[in-house]
mmCIF file of C-alpha atoms and ligand atoms in Angstrom:
data_model
loop_
_atom_site.group_PDB
_atom_site.id
_atom_site.type_symbol
_atom_site.label_atom_id
_atom_site.label_comp_id
_atom_site.label_asym_id
_atom_site.label_seq_id
_atom_site.Cartn_x
_atom_site.Cartn_y
_atom_site.Cartn_z
ATOM 1 C CA MET A 1 0.187 0.034 0.009
ATOM 2 C CA ARG A 2 1.442 3.730 -0.848
ATOM 3 C CA LEU A 3 1.872 5.980 1.819
ATOM 4 C CA GLU A 4 -1.167 8.303 0.928
ATOM 5 C CA THR A 5 -3.555 5.120 0.972
ATOM 6 C CA LEU A 6 -1.960 4.127 4.345
ATOM 7 C CA ALA A 7 -2.293 7.465 6.073
ATOM 8 C CA VAL A 8 -6.105 7.379 5.148
ATOM 9 C CA HIS A 9 -6.675 3.774 6.255
ATOM 10 C CA ALA A 10 -4.196 2.941 8.983
ATOM 11 C CA GLY A 11 -6.101 3.000 12.634
ATOM 12 C CA ALA A 12 -9.282 3.799 10.804
ATOM 13 C CA SER A 13 -11.074 0.401 10.634
ATOM 14 C CA PRO A 14 -14.843 1.193 11.247
ATOM 15 C CA ASP A 15 -16.058 1.057 14.812
ATOM 16 C CA PRO A 16 -17.062 -2.844 15.633
ATOM 17 C CA GLU A 17 -19.720 -1.711 17.910
ATOM 18 C CA THR A 18 -21.454 0.880 15.593
ATOM 19 C CA GLY A 19 -20.195 0.837 12.182
ATOM 20 C CA ALA A 20 -19.065 4.384 12.648
ATOM 21 C CA VAL A 21 -16.538 5.191 10.119
ATOM 22 C CA ALA A 22 -15.007 7.995 11.986
ATOM 23 C CA PRO A 23 -13.608 6.456 15.229
ATOM 24 C CA PRO A 24 -15.499 6.963 18.522
ATOM 25 C CA ILE A 25 -13.326 8.873 21.209
ATOM 26 C CA HIS A 26 -12.984 6.651 24.601
ATOM 27 C CA LEU A 27 -13.009 9.250 27.212
ATOM 28 C CA SER A 28 -13.143 6.762 30.310
ATOM 29 C CA THR A 29 -10.472 6.861 32.689
ATOM 30 C CA THR A 30 -10.882 3.511 33.976
ATOM 31 C CA PHE A 31 -11.951 0.080 32.010
ATOM 32 C CA GLU A 32 -13.753 -3.014 33.875
ATOM 33 C CA HIS A 33 -11.490 -5.811 34.970
ATOM 34 C CA ALA A 34 -12.008 -8.910 36.367
ATOM 35 C CA PRO A 35 -11.889 -9.727 40.207
ATOM 36 C CA ASP A 36 -8.395 -11.177 40.296
ATOM 37 C CA GLY A 37 -7.143 -7.891 38.159
ATOM 38 C CA SER A 38 -6.902 -9.883 35.042
ATOM 39 C CA LEU A 39 -7.917 -7.714 31.942
ATOM 40 C CA PRO A 40 -10.505 -8.992 29.556
ATOM 41 C CA TYR A 41 -10.782 -6.019 27.364
ATOM 42 C CA GLY A 42 -6.911 -5.293 27.487
ATOM 43 C CA TRP A 43 -7.431 -1.983 29.032
ATOM 44 C CA ILE A 44 -6.843 -0.778 32.744
ATOM 45 C CA TYR A 45 -6.451 2.907 33.234
ATOM 46 C CA GLN A 46 -6.558 5.712 30.879
ATOM 47 C CA ARG A 47 -2.817 7.050 32.064
ATOM 48 C CA THR A 48 -1.298 3.608 30.831
ATOM 49 C CA ASP A 49 -3.008 3.013 27.666
ATOM 50 C CA ASN A 50 -6.644 3.796 25.991
ATOM 51 C CA PRO A 51 -8.154 2.377 22.704
ATOM 52 C CA THR A 52 -8.210 6.099 20.959
ATOM 53 C CA GLN A 53 -4.701 6.671 21.792
ATOM 54 C CA GLN A 54 -3.784 2.958 20.373
ATOM 55 C CA ARG A 55 -5.535 3.615 16.860
ATOM 56 C CA PHE A 56 -3.304 6.907 16.527
ATOM 57 C CA GLU A 57 -0.074 4.791 17.540
ATOM 58 C CA GLU A 58 -0.784 1.869 15.150
ATOM 59 C CA ALA A 59 -1.331 4.391 12.503
ATOM 60 C CA LEU A 60 1.792 6.524 13.016
ATOM 61 C CA ALA A 61 3.945 3.110 13.475
ATOM 62 C CA ALA A 62 2.715 1.918 10.267
ATOM 63 C CA LEU A 63 3.465 5.545 8.147
ATOM 64 C CA GLU A 64 7.109 5.460 9.991
ATOM 65 C CA HIS A 65 7.771 1.576 9.162
ATOM 66 C CA GLY A 66 8.039 0.953 13.245
ATOM 67 C CA GLU A 67 7.151 -1.879 15.210
ATOM 68 C CA SER A 68 5.406 0.439 17.763
ATOM 69 C CA ALA A 69 4.625 4.258 18.690
ATOM 70 C CA LEU A 70 3.877 5.904 21.938
ATOM 71 C CA LEU A 71 1.740 9.243 21.875
ATOM 72 C CA PHE A 72 2.565 11.858 24.643
ATOM 73 C CA GLY A 73 1.066 15.250 25.742
ATOM 74 C CA SER A 74 4.120 17.144 24.051
ATOM 75 C CA GLY A 75 6.898 16.467 21.893
ATOM 76 C CA MET A 76 8.979 17.687 24.933
ATOM 77 C CA ALA A 77 7.126 15.083 26.821
ATOM 78 C CA ALA A 78 8.310 12.470 24.113
ATOM 79 C CA GLY A 79 11.896 13.623 24.475
ATOM 80 C CA SER A 80 11.501 13.669 28.178
ATOM 81 C CA ALA A 81 10.386 10.186 28.300
ATOM 82 C CA ILE A 82 13.306 8.819 26.119
ATOM 83 C CA MET A 83 15.850 10.533 28.140
ATOM 84 C CA GLN A 84 14.270 9.247 31.372
ATOM 85 C CA SER A 85 14.082 5.699 29.937
ATOM 86 C CA LEU A 86 17.909 5.405 29.425
ATOM 87 C CA PRO A 87 20.201 3.634 31.908
ATOM 88 C CA PRO A 88 21.612 5.939 34.592
ATOM 89 C CA GLN A 89 24.809 7.507 33.926
ATOM 90 C CA SER A 90 24.130 7.150 30.137
ATOM 91 C CA HIS A 91 25.763 9.879 27.618
ATOM 92 C CA VAL A 92 23.511 11.268 25.041
ATOM 93 C CA LEU A 93 24.839 13.246 21.979
ATOM 94 C CA LEU A 94 23.040 15.952 20.521
ATOM 95 C CA PRO A 95 23.720 18.558 17.671
ATOM 96 C CA ASN A 96 24.475 22.088 18.611
ATOM 97 C CA ASP A 97 21.227 22.881 16.503
ATOM 98 C CA ALA A 98 19.246 20.646 17.996
ATOM 99 C CA TYR A 99 15.319 22.191 18.892
ATOM 100 C CA HIS A 100 16.215 24.793 21.526
ATOM 101 C CA GLY A 101 13.590 23.091 24.005
ATOM 102 C CA PHE A 102 15.851 19.841 23.858
ATOM 103 C CA ARG A 103 18.893 22.005 24.281
ATOM 104 C CA ALA A 104 17.574 23.575 27.411
ATOM 105 C CA LEU A 105 16.322 19.992 28.422
ATOM 106 C CA ALA A 106 19.711 18.602 28.037
ATOM 107 C CA ARG A 107 21.606 21.612 29.703
ATOM 108 C CA GLU A 108 19.159 21.989 32.638
ATOM 109 C CA PHE A 109 17.905 18.592 33.507
ATOM 110 C CA SER A 110 20.504 15.781 32.604
ATOM 111 C CA LYS A 111 22.162 16.008 35.631
ATOM 112 C CA ARG A 112 19.091 15.625 37.920
ATOM 113 C CA TRP A 113 18.130 12.715 35.747
ATOM 114 C CA ASN A 114 21.797 11.244 35.986
ATOM 115 C CA LEU A 115 22.328 11.676 32.439
ATOM 116 C CA HIS A 116 25.400 13.156 30.620
ATOM 117 C CA CYS A 117 24.679 15.359 27.669
ATOM 118 C CA THR A 118 27.114 17.129 25.170
ATOM 119 C CA PHE A 119 26.864 18.684 21.639
ATOM 120 C CA ALA A 120 28.434 18.412 18.628
ATOM 121 C CA ASP A 121 28.523 19.841 15.011
ATOM 122 C CA PHE A 122 26.634 17.317 13.186
ATOM 123 C CA GLY A 123 27.690 18.493 9.768
ATOM 124 C CA ASP A 124 31.185 17.103 10.548
ATOM 125 C CA GLU A 125 31.660 13.388 10.774
ATOM 126 C CA GLY A 126 34.840 13.715 12.670
ATOM 127 C CA ALA A 127 33.502 15.907 15.487
ATOM 128 C CA ILE A 128 30.579 12.983 15.791
ATOM 129 C CA ARG A 129 32.928 10.257 16.028
ATOM 130 C CA ALA A 130 35.433 12.456 18.704
ATOM 131 C CA ALA A 131 32.116 13.470 20.867
ATOM 132 C CA LEU A 132 31.221 9.477 21.127
ATOM 133 C CA LEU A 133 31.923 8.264 24.749
ATOM 134 C CA PRO A 134 32.223 4.948 25.942
ATOM 135 C CA ASN A 135 28.916 5.390 27.741
ATOM 136 C CA THR A 136 27.105 6.911 24.844
ATOM 137 C CA ALA A 137 23.637 5.522 24.765
ATOM 138 C CA LEU A 138 21.835 7.513 22.441
ATOM 139 C CA VAL A 139 22.849 10.028 19.753
ATOM 140 C CA TRP A 140 19.915 12.517 18.976
ATOM 141 C CA ALA A 141 19.920 14.205 15.418
ATOM 142 C CA GLU A 142 17.328 16.431 13.860
ATOM 143 C CA THR A 143 17.079 17.074 10.043
ATOM 144 C CA PRO A 144 16.173 19.319 8.540
ATOM 145 C CA SER A 145 17.447 21.190 11.620
ATOM 146 C CA ASN A 146 15.724 24.381 13.185
ATOM 147 C CA PRO A 147 15.960 26.932 11.812
ATOM 148 C CA LEU A 148 18.667 26.708 9.462
ATOM 149 C CA LEU A 149 17.327 23.679 7.925
ATOM 150 C CA GLN A 150 20.897 21.767 8.005
ATOM 151 C CA ILE A 151 20.375 18.489 6.752
ATOM 152 C CA THR A 152 22.415 15.619 8.406
ATOM 153 C CA ASP A 153 23.195 12.023 6.442
ATOM 154 C CA LEU A 154 20.932 9.668 8.563
ATOM 155 C CA ALA A 155 22.166 6.256 6.908
ATOM 156 C CA ALA A 156 25.973 7.451 7.487
ATOM 157 C CA LEU A 157 25.335 8.529 11.086
ATOM 158 C CA ALA A 158 23.283 5.566 11.874
ATOM 159 C CA ASN A 159 26.420 3.307 10.990
ATOM 160 C CA ILE A 160 28.617 5.359 13.058
ATOM 161 C CA VAL A 161 26.117 4.719 16.038
ATOM 162 C CA HIS A 162 25.692 1.552 15.701
ATOM 163 C CA GLN A 163 29.082 0.680 15.417
ATOM 164 C CA HIS A 164 29.861 2.375 18.514
ATOM 165 C CA GLY A 165 26.778 0.444 20.027
ATOM 166 C CA ALA A 166 24.178 3.313 20.754
ATOM 167 C CA MET A 167 21.000 4.191 19.368
ATOM 168 C CA LEU A 168 20.131 6.902 17.040
ATOM 169 C CA LEU A 169 17.011 8.839 17.471
ATOM 170 C CA VAL A 170 15.800 11.479 14.884
ATOM 171 C CA ASP A 171 13.626 14.260 15.556
ATOM 172 C CA ASN A 172 11.388 14.107 12.237
ATOM 173 C CA THR A 173 9.076 16.689 13.017
ATOM 174 C CA PHE A 174 9.848 19.226 10.431
ATOM 175 C CA ALA A 175 9.709 16.497 7.494
ATOM 176 C CA THR A 176 6.846 14.047 8.795
ATOM 177 C CA PRO A 177 6.958 10.339 7.683
ATOM 178 C CA VAL A 178 5.523 11.773 4.347
ATOM 179 C CA LEU A 179 8.929 13.205 3.378
ATOM 180 C CA GLN A 180 11.467 11.103 5.252
ATOM 181 C CA GLN A 181 11.416 7.948 6.819
ATOM 182 C CA PRO A 182 14.468 7.654 9.209
ATOM 183 C CA LEU A 183 13.774 4.060 10.882
ATOM 184 C CA MET A 184 14.407 2.794 7.129
ATOM 185 C CA LEU A 185 17.614 4.580 6.919
ATOM 186 C CA GLY A 186 18.691 2.795 10.127
ATOM 187 C CA ALA A 187 17.538 4.922 13.067
ATOM 188 C CA ASP A 188 16.006 3.388 15.949
ATOM 189 C CA ILE A 189 13.708 5.754 17.316
ATOM 190 C CA VAL A 190 11.741 8.680 15.650
ATOM 191 C CA LEU A 191 10.425 11.619 17.663
ATOM 192 C CA HIS A 192 7.619 13.645 16.538
ATOM 193 C CA SER A 193 6.324 16.997 17.771
ATOM 194 C CA VAL A 194 2.627 15.874 16.969
ATOM 195 C CA THR A 195 1.609 19.538 17.508
ATOM 196 C CA LYS A 196 3.094 20.423 14.184
ATOM 197 C CA TYR A 197 2.341 18.992 10.813
ATOM 198 C CA ILE A 198 0.897 15.849 11.825
ATOM 199 C CA GLY A 199 -1.921 18.020 13.866
ATOM 200 C CA GLY A 200 -1.637 20.562 11.092
ATOM 201 C CA HIS A 201 -3.975 22.936 12.481
ATOM 202 C CA SER A 202 -2.272 24.730 15.272
ATOM 203 C CA ASP A 203 -5.240 23.099 17.413
ATOM 204 C CA LEU A 204 -3.556 20.684 19.495
ATOM 205 C CA MET A 205 -0.387 19.787 21.375
ATOM 206 C CA ALA A 206 1.010 16.225 21.498
ATOM 207 C CA GLY A 207 4.265 14.304 20.747
ATOM 208 C CA ALA A 208 5.079 10.668 19.691
ATOM 209 C CA LEU A 209 8.053 8.339 19.731
ATOM 210 C CA VAL A 210 8.140 5.420 17.106
ATOM 211 C CA PHE A 211 10.430 2.499 17.542
ATOM 212 C CA ALA A 212 12.204 0.140 15.143
ATOM 213 C CA HIS A 213 11.740 -3.336 14.995
ATOM 214 C CA GLY A 214 13.902 -5.102 17.671
ATOM 215 C CA ARG A 215 13.601 -2.036 19.943
ATOM 216 C CA GLY A 216 10.545 -3.455 21.933
ATOM 217 C CA ALA A 217 12.592 -3.446 25.412
ATOM 218 C CA LEU A 218 13.173 0.281 24.875
ATOM 219 C CA ALA A 219 9.486 0.882 23.800
ATOM 220 C CA GLN A 220 8.232 -1.114 26.930
ATOM 221 C CA GLN A 221 10.563 0.901 29.131
ATOM 222 C CA ALA A 222 9.388 4.385 27.644
ATOM 223 C CA ALA A 223 5.734 3.359 28.086
ATOM 224 C CA HIS A 224 6.530 2.634 31.625
ATOM 225 C CA THR A 225 7.852 6.213 32.197
ATOM 226 C CA ARG A 226 4.924 7.309 30.296
ATOM 227 C CA SER A 227 2.502 5.934 32.757
ATOM 228 C CA THR A 228 4.548 6.677 35.872
ATOM 229 C CA VAL A 229 5.993 9.840 35.234
ATOM 230 C CA GLY A 230 2.475 10.864 33.593
ATOM 231 C CA LEU A 231 3.819 12.190 30.227
ATOM 232 C CA HIS A 232 0.489 10.864 28.435
ATOM 233 C CA GLY A 233 -1.667 12.954 26.194
ATOM 234 C CA SER A 234 -5.657 12.933 26.147
ATOM 235 C CA PRO A 235 -7.911 10.549 24.192
ATOM 236 C CA PHE A 236 -9.307 13.584 22.430
ATOM 237 C CA VAL A 237 -5.968 14.797 21.169
ATOM 238 C CA ALA A 238 -5.299 11.372 20.098
ATOM 239 C CA TRP A 239 -8.472 11.457 18.226
ATOM 240 C CA MET A 240 -7.549 15.056 16.632
ATOM 241 C CA ALA A 241 -3.889 13.635 15.896
ATOM 242 C CA LEU A 242 -5.311 10.642 13.836
ATOM 243 C CA ARG A 243 -7.692 12.660 11.918
ATOM 244 C CA GLY A 244 -4.651 15.019 11.069
ATOM 245 C CA LEU A 245 -2.474 12.032 9.974
ATOM 246 C CA HIS A 246 -5.250 11.257 7.373
ATOM 247 C CA SER A 247 -4.744 14.136 5.510
ATOM 248 C CA LEU A 248 -1.119 14.641 6.278
ATOM 249 C CA PRO A 249 0.237 13.682 2.537
ATOM 250 C CA ALA A 250 -1.993 15.908 0.776
ATOM 251 C CA ARG A 251 -1.294 18.830 2.805
ATOM 252 C CA MET A 252 2.534 18.052 2.813
ATOM 253 C CA ALA A 253 2.052 18.075 -1.073
ATOM 254 C CA TRP A 254 0.670 21.821 -0.722
ATOM 255 C CA HIS A 255 3.377 22.861 1.836
ATOM 256 C CA ASN A 256 6.161 21.784 -0.554
ATOM 257 C CA ARG A 257 4.752 23.461 -3.522
ATOM 258 C CA ASN A 258 4.150 26.754 -1.665
ATOM 259 C CA ALA A 259 7.475 26.545 0.175
ATOM 260 C CA ARG A 260 9.370 26.036 -3.404
ATOM 261 C CA ALA A 261 7.523 29.350 -4.540
ATOM 262 C CA VAL A 262 8.505 31.237 -1.725
ATOM 263 C CA ALA A 263 12.053 30.228 -1.688
ATOM 264 C CA ALA A 264 12.639 31.026 -4.991
ATOM 265 C CA ALA A 265 11.079 34.560 -4.677
ATOM 266 C CA LEU A 266 13.262 35.377 -1.653
ATOM 267 C CA CYS A 267 16.250 34.219 -3.720
ATOM 268 C CA ALA A 268 15.459 36.693 -6.304
ATOM 269 C CA HIS A 269 14.971 39.782 -4.219
ATOM 270 C CA THR A 270 18.054 42.331 -3.317
ATOM 271 C CA ALA A 271 16.972 42.601 0.223
ATOM 272 C CA VAL A 272 17.355 38.972 0.970
ATOM 273 C CA GLU A 273 21.294 38.065 1.812
ATOM 274 C CA ARG A 274 20.714 34.249 2.131
ATOM 275 C CA VAL A 275 17.902 31.747 1.855
ATOM 276 C CA HIS A 276 17.785 28.680 3.769
ATOM 277 C CA TYR A 277 15.808 26.082 2.028
ATOM 278 C CA PRO A 278 17.223 22.359 1.250
ATOM 279 C CA GLY A 279 15.107 22.469 -2.141
ATOM 280 C CA LEU A 280 17.540 25.119 -3.605
ATOM 281 C CA PRO A 281 20.419 23.550 -5.553
ATOM 282 C CA GLU A 282 22.803 25.934 -3.735
ATOM 283 C CA HIS A 283 21.687 24.800 -0.403
ATOM 284 C CA PRO A 284 24.906 22.920 1.020
ATOM 285 C CA GLY A 285 22.522 19.940 1.815
ATOM 286 C CA HIS A 286 20.696 19.850 -1.205
ATOM 287 C CA ALA A 287 22.160 16.582 -3.090
ATOM 288 C CA LEU A 288 21.604 14.844 0.378
ATOM 289 C CA ALA A 289 18.383 16.012 1.041
ATOM 290 C CA ALA A 290 17.235 15.021 -2.311
ATOM 291 C CA ARG A 291 18.520 11.600 -1.717
ATOM 292 C CA GLN A 292 17.033 11.008 1.871
ATOM 293 C CA MET A 293 13.648 12.809 1.513
ATOM 294 C CA ARG A 294 10.949 12.651 -0.914
ATOM 295 C CA GLU A 295 10.370 16.410 -1.106
ATOM 296 C CA PHE A 296 11.856 19.369 1.030
ATOM 297 C CA GLY A 297 9.092 20.525 3.332
ATOM 298 C CA GLY A 298 7.334 23.714 4.291
ATOM 299 C CA MET A 299 10.008 25.446 6.330
ATOM 300 C CA VAL A 300 11.805 28.339 4.885
ATOM 301 C CA SER A 301 14.365 30.554 6.622
ATOM 302 C CA PHE A 302 15.990 33.550 5.187
ATOM 303 C CA GLU A 303 18.596 36.416 6.208
ATOM 304 C CA LEU A 304 17.991 39.982 5.347
ATOM 305 C CA VAL A 305 20.850 42.295 4.277
ATOM 306 C CA GLY A 306 19.944 44.725 6.879
ATOM 307 C CA GLY A 307 20.431 42.202 9.890
ATOM 308 C CA ARG A 308 18.189 42.352 12.769
ATOM 309 C CA ASP A 309 16.308 45.839 12.156
ATOM 310 C CA ALA A 310 15.775 45.140 8.665
ATOM 311 C CA ALA A 311 14.333 41.512 9.834
ATOM 312 C CA LEU A 312 12.116 43.055 12.661
ATOM 313 C CA ALA A 313 10.621 45.555 9.993
ATOM 314 C CA CYS A 314 9.905 43.150 7.479
ATOM 315 C CA ALA A 315 8.238 40.965 9.906
ATOM 316 C CA SER A 316 5.794 43.543 11.178
ATOM 317 C CA ARG A 317 4.873 44.757 7.503
ATOM 318 C CA LEU A 318 3.732 41.182 6.535
ATOM 319 C CA ARG A 319 0.020 40.839 6.665
ATOM 320 C CA LEU A 320 -0.664 37.203 5.477
ATOM 321 C CA PHE A 321 2.185 35.463 7.623
ATOM 322 C CA ILE A 322 1.363 35.783 11.161
ATOM 323 C CA ASN A 323 3.974 36.458 13.800
ATOM 324 C CA ALA A 324 4.034 33.535 16.167
ATOM 325 C CA THR A 325 5.843 30.640 17.030
ATOM 326 C CA SER A 326 5.303 26.904 16.229
ATOM 327 C CA LEU A 327 4.896 25.646 12.534
ATOM 328 C CA GLY A 328 3.019 23.099 10.676
ATOM 329 C CA GLY A 329 -0.465 24.551 10.433
ATOM 330 C CA CYS A 330 -2.648 25.783 7.694
ATOM 331 C CA GLU A 331 -1.955 29.387 7.929
ATOM 332 C CA SER A 332 1.661 30.679 7.171
ATOM 333 C CA LEU A 333 3.788 31.931 10.372
ATOM 334 C CA VAL A 334 6.828 34.237 10.632
ATOM 335 C CA GLU A 335 9.073 34.429 13.671
ATOM 336 C CA HIS A 336 12.314 36.298 14.385
ATOM 337 C CA ARG A 337 13.943 33.422 16.085
ATOM 338 C CA ALA A 338 16.739 35.193 17.813
ATOM 339 C CA SER A 339 14.310 37.281 19.704
ATOM 340 C CA VAL A 340 12.494 34.192 21.101
ATOM 341 C CA GLU A 341 15.311 31.796 21.801
ATOM 342 C CA GLY A 342 16.077 32.912 25.285
ATOM 343 C CA ALA A 343 19.464 33.285 26.823
ATOM 344 C CA HIS A 344 21.331 31.199 24.306
ATOM 345 C CA PRO A 345 20.141 32.200 20.784
ATOM 346 C CA MET A 346 21.636 30.247 17.786
ATOM 347 C CA SER A 347 19.766 32.166 15.150
ATOM 348 C CA PRO A 348 21.551 34.917 13.020
ATOM 349 C CA PRO A 349 20.233 38.199 14.233
ATOM 350 C CA GLY A 350 19.029 38.920 10.621
ATOM 351 C CA LEU A 351 16.974 35.471 10.268
ATOM 352 C CA LEU A 352 13.361 35.152 9.923
ATOM 353 C CA ARG A 353 11.821 31.697 9.794
ATOM 354 C CA LEU A 354 8.621 30.877 7.880
ATOM 355 C CA SER A 355 6.071 28.123 8.419
ATOM 356 C CA VAL A 356 4.590 28.290 4.984
ATOM 357 C CA GLY A 357 0.987 27.340 4.902
ATOM 358 C CA LEU A 358 -1.499 26.188 2.819
ATOM 359 C CA GLU A 359 -2.664 29.756 1.198
ATOM 360 C CA HIS A 360 -2.078 30.454 -2.698
ATOM 361 C CA PRO A 361 1.396 30.725 -3.299
ATOM 362 C CA ASP A 362 0.952 33.928 -5.225
ATOM 363 C CA ASP A 363 -0.884 35.591 -2.339
ATOM 364 C CA LEU A 364 2.367 34.357 -0.060
ATOM 365 C CA VAL A 365 4.933 35.466 -2.491
ATOM 366 C CA GLY A 366 2.722 39.037 -2.932
ATOM 367 C CA ASP A 367 2.978 39.590 0.926
ATOM 368 C CA LEU A 368 6.581 38.774 1.310
ATOM 369 C CA LEU A 369 7.545 41.137 -1.795
ATOM 370 C CA GLN A 370 5.301 44.202 -0.298
ATOM 371 C CA ALA A 371 6.982 43.662 3.143
ATOM 372 C CA LEU A 372 10.597 43.578 1.672
ATOM 373 C CA SER A 373 10.027 46.261 -0.688
ATOM 374 C CA SER A 374 8.275 48.958 1.158
HETATM 375 C C1 LIG B 1 8.078 22.216 18.659
HETATM 376 C C2 LIG B 1 8.909 21.240 18.259
HETATM 377 C C3 LIG B 1 9.298 20.173 19.456
HETATM 378 C C4 LIG B 1 8.723 20.288 20.768
HETATM 379 O O1 LIG B 1 7.336 19.736 20.742
HETATM 380 P P1 LIG B 1 6.130 20.496 21.592
HETATM 381 O O2 LIG B 1 4.906 19.722 20.984
HETATM 382 O O3 LIG B 1 6.041 21.983 21.299
HETATM 383 O O4 LIG B 1 6.617 20.010 23.087
HETATM 384 C C5 LIG B 1 10.570 19.499 19.109
HETATM 385 N N1 LIG B 1 11.336 19.239 18.000
HETATM 386 C C6 LIG B 1 10.840 20.190 16.984
HETATM 387 C C7 LIG B 1 11.652 20.109 15.668
HETATM 388 C C8 LIG B 1 9.926 21.345 17.130
HETATM 389 O O5 LIG B 1 9.610 22.177 16.072
#
């Protein structure tokens, strides 16, 4: 079955009780069990597991070619769960440009959790090899990365990590399983902020982990962490996330098309110094992205000739692009990342990040041109 078909049908069999085509939402917190505690229906308590969530997990695991998946209350909860499921005293290696929330998590919480986290430049294989330690349990990659859209060679990285006896996690939030399937390239775990493209409408918050075949023990530990630490989501959000998965391939096709148009228009403009989009032939990761991704996605960053002031002025003149954080919704968003990255900004001061939405590309390009030219 092709991906578009799978996205519509995975986790979507009609309700056996009623024939309802859209799945029911089971809000029950508790499930009847036998007097001896055995589970005739397979469920016990919503925090541990529930039928609506399981539908979403089956669907996402199928789309990522994983053995199993777990839904969490947010992308951060999913990342916390995997960190808290590693053996004590493990070392975790992250890229310098990992999502800023995970950089904060690694900096501020790893010691409390008895972990050792370090960072390296993932554009440099030698730097990655040099940063691996005898107790490295997990290598954490993110490609395309946020906000510079840098591309990491996942197959090559998986080889290095496995030679070392560690596991590779890939944050696949920007690409989604529609554009990139890290488990097929050798990764062990995929992480999603479901809040973004999978939810797709800027109205739900959730995260997920998907585990490769053979990683069942880690999946079980992560499920135990989710339940015991309380990192679960809600059945209603699971239902909305499943609804998002059905239209994900169709939406991604429009995000790709619109982002290409936006990137091309920005490249041609004299007020723009640099455009970061892996779909551009001059992007340093273009050839690699063309190999390991199906398309280049809906995120575009660009730097203005006039630096910070020009970037803020442009962001204030945009009408269709809303100044807001997050990404992956129907509406286009713009963000001056350096202003929102807190005490340790990674983004160049003149950079604006765009989440290119589902509007008509001519309207989006028109809005950018008026904001750049006035
Ligand atoms: C937003 C985001 C996260 C965090 O997810 P939340 O759902 O906001 O907790 C992690 N990784 C990437 C790449 C993100 O964009």
